[in-house]
Short mmCIF file of C-alpha atoms (C1' of nucleotides) in Angstrom, two decimals:
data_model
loop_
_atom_site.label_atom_id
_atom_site.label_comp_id
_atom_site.label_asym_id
_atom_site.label_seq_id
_atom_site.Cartn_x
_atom_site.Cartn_y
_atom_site.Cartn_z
CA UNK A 1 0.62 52.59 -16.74
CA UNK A 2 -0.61 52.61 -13.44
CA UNK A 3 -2.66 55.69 -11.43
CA UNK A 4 0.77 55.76 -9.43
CA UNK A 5 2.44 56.02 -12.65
CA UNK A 6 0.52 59.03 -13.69
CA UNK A 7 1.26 60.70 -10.40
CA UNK A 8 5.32 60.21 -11.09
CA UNK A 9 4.89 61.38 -13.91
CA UNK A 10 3.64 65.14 -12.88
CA UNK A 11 6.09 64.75 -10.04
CA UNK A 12 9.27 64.44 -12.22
CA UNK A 13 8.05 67.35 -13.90
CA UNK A 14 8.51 69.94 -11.34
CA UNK A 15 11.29 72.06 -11.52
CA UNK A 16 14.00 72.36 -8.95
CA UNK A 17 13.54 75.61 -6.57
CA UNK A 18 9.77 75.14 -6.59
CA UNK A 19 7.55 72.95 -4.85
CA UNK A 20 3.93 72.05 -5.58
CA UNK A 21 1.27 70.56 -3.61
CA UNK A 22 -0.77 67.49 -3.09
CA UNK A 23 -3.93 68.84 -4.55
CA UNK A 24 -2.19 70.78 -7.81
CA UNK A 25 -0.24 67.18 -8.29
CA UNK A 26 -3.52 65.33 -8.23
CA UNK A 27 -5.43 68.00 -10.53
CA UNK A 28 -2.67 67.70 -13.14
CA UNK A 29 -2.50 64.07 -13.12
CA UNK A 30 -6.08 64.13 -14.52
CA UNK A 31 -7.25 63.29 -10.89
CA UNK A 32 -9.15 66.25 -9.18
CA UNK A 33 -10.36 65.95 -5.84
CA UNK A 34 -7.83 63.08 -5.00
CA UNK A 35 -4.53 64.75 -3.52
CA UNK A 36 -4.30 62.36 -0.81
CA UNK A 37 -4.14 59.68 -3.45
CA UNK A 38 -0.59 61.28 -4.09
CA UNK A 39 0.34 61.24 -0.83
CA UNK A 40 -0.08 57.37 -1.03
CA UNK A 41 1.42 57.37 -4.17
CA UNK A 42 4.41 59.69 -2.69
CA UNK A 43 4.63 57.23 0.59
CA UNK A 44 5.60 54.28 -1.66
CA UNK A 45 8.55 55.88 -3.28
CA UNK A 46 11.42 53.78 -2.34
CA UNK A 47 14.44 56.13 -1.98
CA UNK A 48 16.70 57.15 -2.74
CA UNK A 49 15.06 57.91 -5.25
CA UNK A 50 17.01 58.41 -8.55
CA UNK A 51 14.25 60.18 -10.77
CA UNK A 52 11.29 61.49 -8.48
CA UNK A 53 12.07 64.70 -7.07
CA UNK A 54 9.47 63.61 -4.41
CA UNK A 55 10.62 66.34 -1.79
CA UNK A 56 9.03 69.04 -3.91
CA UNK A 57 5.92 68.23 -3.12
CA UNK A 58 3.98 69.48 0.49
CA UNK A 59 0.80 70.40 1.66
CA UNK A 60 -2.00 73.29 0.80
CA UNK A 61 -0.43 74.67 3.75
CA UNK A 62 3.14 75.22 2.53
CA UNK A 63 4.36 72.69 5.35
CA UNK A 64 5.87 69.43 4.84
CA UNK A 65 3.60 67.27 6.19
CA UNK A 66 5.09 65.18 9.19
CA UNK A 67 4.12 61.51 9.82
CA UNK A 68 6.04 58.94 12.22
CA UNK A 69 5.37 56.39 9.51
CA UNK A 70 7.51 58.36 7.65
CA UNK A 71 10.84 57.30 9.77
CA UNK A 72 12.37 61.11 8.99
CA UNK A 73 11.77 60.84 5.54
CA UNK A 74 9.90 64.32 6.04
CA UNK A 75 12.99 66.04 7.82
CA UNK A 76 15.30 64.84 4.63
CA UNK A 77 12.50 66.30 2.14
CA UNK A 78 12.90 69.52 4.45
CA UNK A 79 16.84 69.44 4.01
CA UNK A 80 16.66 68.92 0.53
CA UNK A 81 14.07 71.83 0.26
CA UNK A 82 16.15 74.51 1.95
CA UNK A 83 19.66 72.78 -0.56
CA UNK A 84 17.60 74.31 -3.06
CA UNK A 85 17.08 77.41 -1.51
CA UNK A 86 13.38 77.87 -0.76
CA UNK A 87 13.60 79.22 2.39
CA UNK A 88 10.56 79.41 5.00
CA UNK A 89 8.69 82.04 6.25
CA UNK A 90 8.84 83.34 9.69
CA UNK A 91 6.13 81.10 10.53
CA UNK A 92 7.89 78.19 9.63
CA UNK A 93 5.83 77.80 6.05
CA UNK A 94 6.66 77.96 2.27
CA UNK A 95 5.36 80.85 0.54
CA UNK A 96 3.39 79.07 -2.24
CA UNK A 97 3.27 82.26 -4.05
CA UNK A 98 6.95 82.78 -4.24
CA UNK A 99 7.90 78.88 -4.58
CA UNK A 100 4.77 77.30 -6.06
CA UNK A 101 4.98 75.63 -9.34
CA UNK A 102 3.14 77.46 -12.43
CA UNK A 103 3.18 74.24 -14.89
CA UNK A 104 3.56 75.03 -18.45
CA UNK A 105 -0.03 75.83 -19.53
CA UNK A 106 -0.91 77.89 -16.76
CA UNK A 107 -2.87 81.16 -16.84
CA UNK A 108 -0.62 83.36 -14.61
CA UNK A 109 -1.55 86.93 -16.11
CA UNK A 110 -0.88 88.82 -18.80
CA UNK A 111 2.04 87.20 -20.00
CA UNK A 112 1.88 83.89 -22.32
CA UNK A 113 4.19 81.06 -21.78
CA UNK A 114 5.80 78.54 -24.47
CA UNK A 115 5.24 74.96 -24.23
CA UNK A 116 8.64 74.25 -23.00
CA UNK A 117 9.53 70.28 -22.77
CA UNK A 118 10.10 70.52 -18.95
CA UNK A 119 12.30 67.57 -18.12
CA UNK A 120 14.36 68.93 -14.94
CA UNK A 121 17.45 67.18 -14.21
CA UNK A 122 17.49 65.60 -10.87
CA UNK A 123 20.88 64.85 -8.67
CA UNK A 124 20.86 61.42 -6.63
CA UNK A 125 22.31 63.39 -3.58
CA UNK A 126 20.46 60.53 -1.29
"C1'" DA B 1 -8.77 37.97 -3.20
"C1'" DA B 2 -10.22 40.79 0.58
"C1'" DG B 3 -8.72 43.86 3.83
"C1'" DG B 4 -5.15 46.90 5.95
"C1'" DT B 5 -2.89 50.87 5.05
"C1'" DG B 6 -1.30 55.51 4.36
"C1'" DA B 7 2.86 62.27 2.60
"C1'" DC B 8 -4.43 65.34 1.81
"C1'" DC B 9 -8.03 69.19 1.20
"C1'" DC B 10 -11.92 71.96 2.15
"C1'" DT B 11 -15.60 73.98 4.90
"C1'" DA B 12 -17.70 74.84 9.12
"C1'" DT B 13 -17.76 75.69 13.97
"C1'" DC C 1 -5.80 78.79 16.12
"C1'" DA C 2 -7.81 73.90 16.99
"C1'" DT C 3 -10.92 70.46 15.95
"C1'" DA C 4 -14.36 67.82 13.21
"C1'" DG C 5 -16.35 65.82 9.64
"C1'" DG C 6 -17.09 64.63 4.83
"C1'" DG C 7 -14.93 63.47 0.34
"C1'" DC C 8 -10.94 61.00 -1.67
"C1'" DC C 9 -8.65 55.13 -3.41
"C1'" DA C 10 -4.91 52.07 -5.36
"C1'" DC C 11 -1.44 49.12 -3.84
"C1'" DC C 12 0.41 45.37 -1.49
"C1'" DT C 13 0.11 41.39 1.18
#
DNA sequence: AAGGTGACCCTAT
DNA sequence: CATAGGGCCACCT
């Protein structure tokens, strides 16, 4: 089990429709402070991908964060975002509050939550 | 086995 | 809003 490994593993778990960022995925994995450690981690995903929904993850900002060494990886995670139908705000960002992930465990107000075995399914579409 | 190599985040100006 | 600077490493040659 590598650090990488541990990263995945938070990844897989976010549900489809919502998105979660670099520093949240880093915090979870039992890595605070080190979000651009997942954006390594995400880089070196070879895709298609079969079990990482990879795409669900952007930055603090609610953009997907745009690289050349990418080669247009970042305008298929942008596709794939708006197939699930998180849509952007006039500004061109994600609305973290609407779209952001509240993992299992999460104080999010009054209500409670049930530790729910979150294992999304995940559709090969590349 | 040492160095190159990347999808970040926060605070301050 | 733009820019800067400090903090952040593990993986793969």
């Amino acid at each position: 089990m590598t650090t990488y490994d541990r990263i995945y593993a938070v990844v897989r778990q976010i549900p489809p429709g919502t998105v979660a960022t670099y520093g949240q995925v880093a915090a979870l994995a039992g890595l605070p402070g080190r979000a651009r450690l997942v954006g390594y981690a995400l880089f070196r995903v070879t895709l298609p991908s079969t079990d990482i929904p990879w795409h669900r993850v952007i930055n603090a900002k609610g953009e997907v964060s745009h690289s050349p060494q990418r080669r247009g990886t970042d305008h298929i995670q942008a596709q794939l975002l708006a197939d699930e139908g998180i849509e952007r705000e006039a500004n061109g960002r994600i609305n973290l509050r609407r779209y952001g992930w509240t993992p299992p465990g999460e104080k999010t107000g009054p209500s409670e939550e049930s530790a729910t075995e979150c294992i999304p399914f995940w559709k090969p579409s590349l």
